[in-house]
CSV table of N, CA and C in Angstrom, one decimal:
chain,number,residue,atom,x,y,z
Z,112,MET,N,-50.3,180.0,-18.1
Z,112,MET,CA,-51.5,180.6,-17.5
Z,112,MET,C,-52.8,180.2,-18.2
Z,113,GLU,N,-52.8,180.3,-19.5
Z,113,GLU,CA,-54.0,180.0,-20.3
Z,113,GLU,C,-54.3,178.5,-20.2
Z,114,ASP,N,-53.2,177.7,-20.2
Z,114,ASP,CA,-53.4,176.2,-20.1
Z,114,ASP,C,-54.1,175.9,-18.8
Z,115,THR,N,-53.7,176.5,-17.7
Z,115,THR,CA,-54.4,176.2,-16.4
Z,115,THR,C,-55.8,176.7,-16.4
Z,116,GLN,N,-56.0,177.9,-17.0
Z,116,GLN,CA,-57.4,178.4,-17.1
Z,116,GLN,C,-58.3,177.5,-18.0
Z,117,GLY,N,-57.7,177.0,-19.1
Z,117,GLY,CA,-58.4,176.1,-20.0
Z,117,GLY,C,-58.8,174.8,-19.3
Z,118,ARG,N,-57.9,174.3,-18.5
Z,118,ARG,CA,-58.2,173.0,-17.7
Z,118,ARG,C,-59.2,173.3,-16.7
Z,119,GLN,N,-59.2,174.4,-16.0
Z,119,GLN,CA,-60.2,174.7,-15.0
Z,119,GLN,C,-61.5,174.9,-15.7
Z,120,THR,N,-61.6,175.5,-16.8
Z,120,THR,CA,-62.9,175.7,-17.5
Z,120,THR,C,-63.4,174.3,-17.9
Z,121,LYS,N,-62.6,173.4,-18.5
Z,121,LYS,CA,-63.0,172.1,-18.8
Z,121,LYS,C,-63.5,171.3,-17.6
Z,122,THR,N,-62.8,171.4,-16.5
Z,122,THR,CA,-63.2,170.7,-15.3
Z,122,THR,C,-64.5,171.2,-14.8
Z,123,PHE,N,-64.7,172.5,-14.8
Z,123,PHE,CA,-65.9,173.2,-14.4
Z,123,PHE,C,-67.1,172.7,-15.2
Z,124,GLN,N,-66.9,172.6,-16.6
Z,124,GLN,CA,-67.9,172.2,-17.5
Z,124,GLN,C,-68.3,170.7,-17.2
Z,125,ARG,N,-67.3,169.9,-17.0
Z,125,ARG,CA,-67.6,168.5,-16.7
Z,125,ARG,C,-68.4,168.3,-15.4
Z,126,VAL,N,-68.0,169.1,-14.4
Z,126,VAL,CA,-68.7,169.1,-13.1
Z,126,VAL,C,-70.2,169.5,-13.3
Z,127,GLU,N,-70.4,170.6,-14.1
Z,127,GLU,CA,-71.8,171.0,-14.4
Z,127,GLU,C,-72.6,169.9,-15.1
Z,128,GLU,N,-71.9,169.3,-16.1
Z,128,GLU,CA,-72.6,168.2,-16.8
Z,128,GLU,C,-73.0,167.0,-15.8
Z,129,MET,N,-72.1,166.7,-14.9
Z,129,MET,CA,-72.4,165.6,-13.9
Z,129,MET,C,-73.5,166.0,-13.0
Z,130,VAL,N,-73.6,167.3,-12.6
Z,130,VAL,CA,-74.7,167.7,-11.7
Z,130,VAL,C,-76.0,167.6,-12.5
Z,131,ASP,N,-76.0,168.1,-13.7
Z,131,ASP,CA,-77.2,168.0,-14.6
Z,131,ASP,C,-77.6,166.6,-14.7
Z,132,ASP,N,-76.7,165.7,-15.0
Z,132,ASP,CA,-77.0,164.3,-15.2
Z,132,ASP,C,-77.6,163.7,-14.0
Z,133,SER,N,-77.0,164.0,-12.8
Z,133,SER,CA,-77.5,163.4,-11.6
Z,133,SER,C,-79.0,163.9,-11.3
Z,134,GLN,N,-79.3,165.1,-11.7
Z,134,GLN,CA,-80.7,165.6,-11.5
Z,134,GLN,C,-81.6,164.8,-12.5
Z,135,TYR,N,-81.2,164.5,-13.7
Z,135,TYR,CA,-82.0,163.8,-14.6
Z,135,TYR,C,-82.2,162.3,-14.2
Z,136,HIS,N,-81.1,161.7,-13.6
Z,136,HIS,CA,-81.1,160.4,-13.1
Z,136,HIS,C,-82.1,160.3,-12.0
Z,137,TYR,N,-82.1,161.3,-11.1
Z,137,TYR,CA,-83.0,161.3,-10.0
Z,137,TYR,C,-84.5,161.3,-10.4
Z,138,LYS,N,-84.7,162.2,-11.4
Z,138,LYS,CA,-86.1,162.4,-11.9
Z,138,LYS,C,-86.5,161.1,-12.6
Z,139,THR,N,-85.6,160.5,-13.4
Z,139,THR,CA,-86.0,159.3,-14.1
Z,139,THR,C,-86.3,158.2,-13.1
Z,140,GLY,N,-85.5,158.1,-12.0
Z,140,GLY,CA,-85.7,157.1,-11.0
Z,140,GLY,C,-87.1,157.2,-10.3
Z,141,ARG,N,-87.4,158.5,-10.1
Z,141,ARG,CA,-88.7,158.7,-9.4
Z,141,ARG,C,-89.9,158.3,-10.4
Z,142,LEU,N,-89.7,158.6,-11.7
Z,142,LEU,CA,-90.8,158.3,-12.6
Z,142,LEU,C,-90.9,156.7,-12.7
Z,143,VAL,N,-89.8,156.0,-12.7
Z,143,VAL,CA,-89.8,154.6,-12.8
Z,143,VAL,C,-90.5,154.0,-11.5
Z,144,ASP,N,-90.1,154.5,-10.4
Z,144,ASP,CA,-90.8,154.1,-9.1
Z,144,ASP,C,-92.3,154.4,-9.1
Z,145,GLN,N,-92.7,155.5,-9.6
Z,145,GLN,CA,-94.1,155.9,-9.7
Z,145,GLN,C,-94.8,155.0,-10.6
Z,146,GLU,N,-94.2,154.7,-11.8
Z,146,GLU,CA,-94.9,153.8,-12.7
Z,146,GLU,C,-95.0,152.4,-12.1
Z,147,ALA,N,-94.0,151.9,-11.4
Z,147,ALA,CA,-94.1,150.6,-10.8
Z,147,ALA,C,-95.2,150.5,-9.8
Z,148,ARG,N,-95.3,151.6,-9.0
Z,148,ARG,CA,-96.3,151.6,-7.9
Z,148,ARG,C,-97.7,151.6,-8.6
Z,149,CYS,N,-97.9,152.4,-9.6
Z,149,CYS,CA,-99.2,152.4,-10.3
Z,149,CYS,C,-99.5,151.0,-10.9
Z,150,SER,N,-98.5,150.4,-11.5
Z,150,SER,CA,-98.7,149.0,-12.0
Z,150,SER,C,-99.1,148.0,-11.0
Z,151,ARG,N,-98.5,148.1,-9.8
Z,151,ARG,CA,-98.8,147.2,-8.7
Z,151,ARG,C,-100.2,147.4,-8.2
Z,152,GLU,N,-100.6,148.7,-8.1
Z,152,GLU,CA,-102.0,149.0,-7.7
Z,152,GLU,C,-103.0,148.6,-8.7
Z,153,ALA,N,-102.7,148.7,-10.0
Z,153,ALA,CA,-103.7,148.3,-11.0
Z,153,ALA,C,-103.8,146.8,-11.0
Z,154,TRP,N,-102.7,146.1,-10.8
Z,154,TRP,CA,-102.7,144.6,-10.7
Z,154,TRP,C,-103.5,144.2,-9.5
Z,155,ALA,N,-103.3,144.8,-8.4
Z,155,ALA,CA,-104.0,144.4,-7.2
Z,155,ALA,C,-105.5,144.6,-7.4
Z,156,HIS,N,-105.9,145.8,-8.0
Z,156,HIS,CA,-107.3,146.1,-8.2
Z,156,HIS,C,-107.9,145.0,-9.2
Z,157,SER,N,-107.1,144.7,-10.2
Z,157,SER,CA,-107.6,143.7,-11.2
Z,157,SER,C,-107.8,142.3,-10.5
Z,158,ILE,N,-106.9,141.9,-9.7
Z,158,ILE,CA,-107.1,140.6,-9.0
Z,158,ILE,C,-108.3,140.7,-8.1
Z,159,GLY,N,-108.5,141.8,-7.4
Z,159,GLY,CA,-109.6,142.0,-6.5
Z,159,GLY,C,-110.9,141.9,-7.3
Z,160,LEU,N,-111.0,142.5,-8.5
Z,160,LEU,CA,-112.2,142.4,-9.3
Z,160,LEU,C,-112.4,141.0,-9.8
Z,161,SER,N,-111.3,140.4,-10.2
Z,161,SER,CA,-111.5,139.0,-10.7
Z,161,SER,C,-112.0,138.1,-9.6
Z,162,SER,N,-111.6,138.3,-8.4
Z,162,SER,CA,-112.1,137.5,-7.2
Z,162,SER,C,-113.6,137.7,-7.0
Z,163,VAL,N,-114.0,139.0,-7.1
Z,163,VAL,CA,-115.4,139.3,-6.9
Z,163,VAL,C,-116.3,138.7,-7.9
Z,164,VAL,N,-115.9,138.8,-9.2
Z,164,VAL,CA,-116.6,138.2,-10.3
Z,164,VAL,C,-116.7,136.7,-10.1
Z,165,TYR,N,-115.6,136.0,-9.8
Z,165,TYR,CA,-115.5,134.6,-9.6
Z,165,TYR,C,-116.5,134.2,-8.5
Z,166,PHE,N,-116.5,134.8,-7.3
Z,166,PHE,CA,-117.4,134.5,-6.3
Z,166,PHE,C,-118.8,134.7,-6.6
Z,167,GLU,N,-119.1,135.8,-7.4
Z,167,GLU,CA,-120.5,136.0,-7.8
Z,167,GLU,C,-121.0,134.9,-8.8
Z,168,LEU,N,-120.1,134.4,-9.6
Z,168,LEU,CA,-120.5,133.4,-10.5
Z,168,LEU,C,-120.7,132.0,-9.8
Z,169,GLN,N,-119.9,131.8,-8.7
Z,169,GLN,CA,-120.0,130.6,-8.0
Z,169,GLN,C,-121.3,130.6,-7.1
Z,170,GLY,N,-121.8,131.8,-6.7
Z,170,GLY,CA,-122.9,131.9,-5.8
Z,170,GLY,C,-124.2,131.7,-6.4
C-alpha cells in the first residue's frame, strides 16, 4: 500500500513540475516574441529615418 501511495505521490509531483514548466515556457515564448517584434519595429524605424536623411542630403 505504501509503495503505491509513494508512486502516486511521485507521479503527482512530476505532473505538477511539468505544468509549472509549461507555464514558464509559455511566458518565455511570449517574451521572445515581444522582443523580436520590438526589434523589427526599431529596425524599420531606423531604416525610415536613414531614408529621410539620405533624401534630405540629396535634395
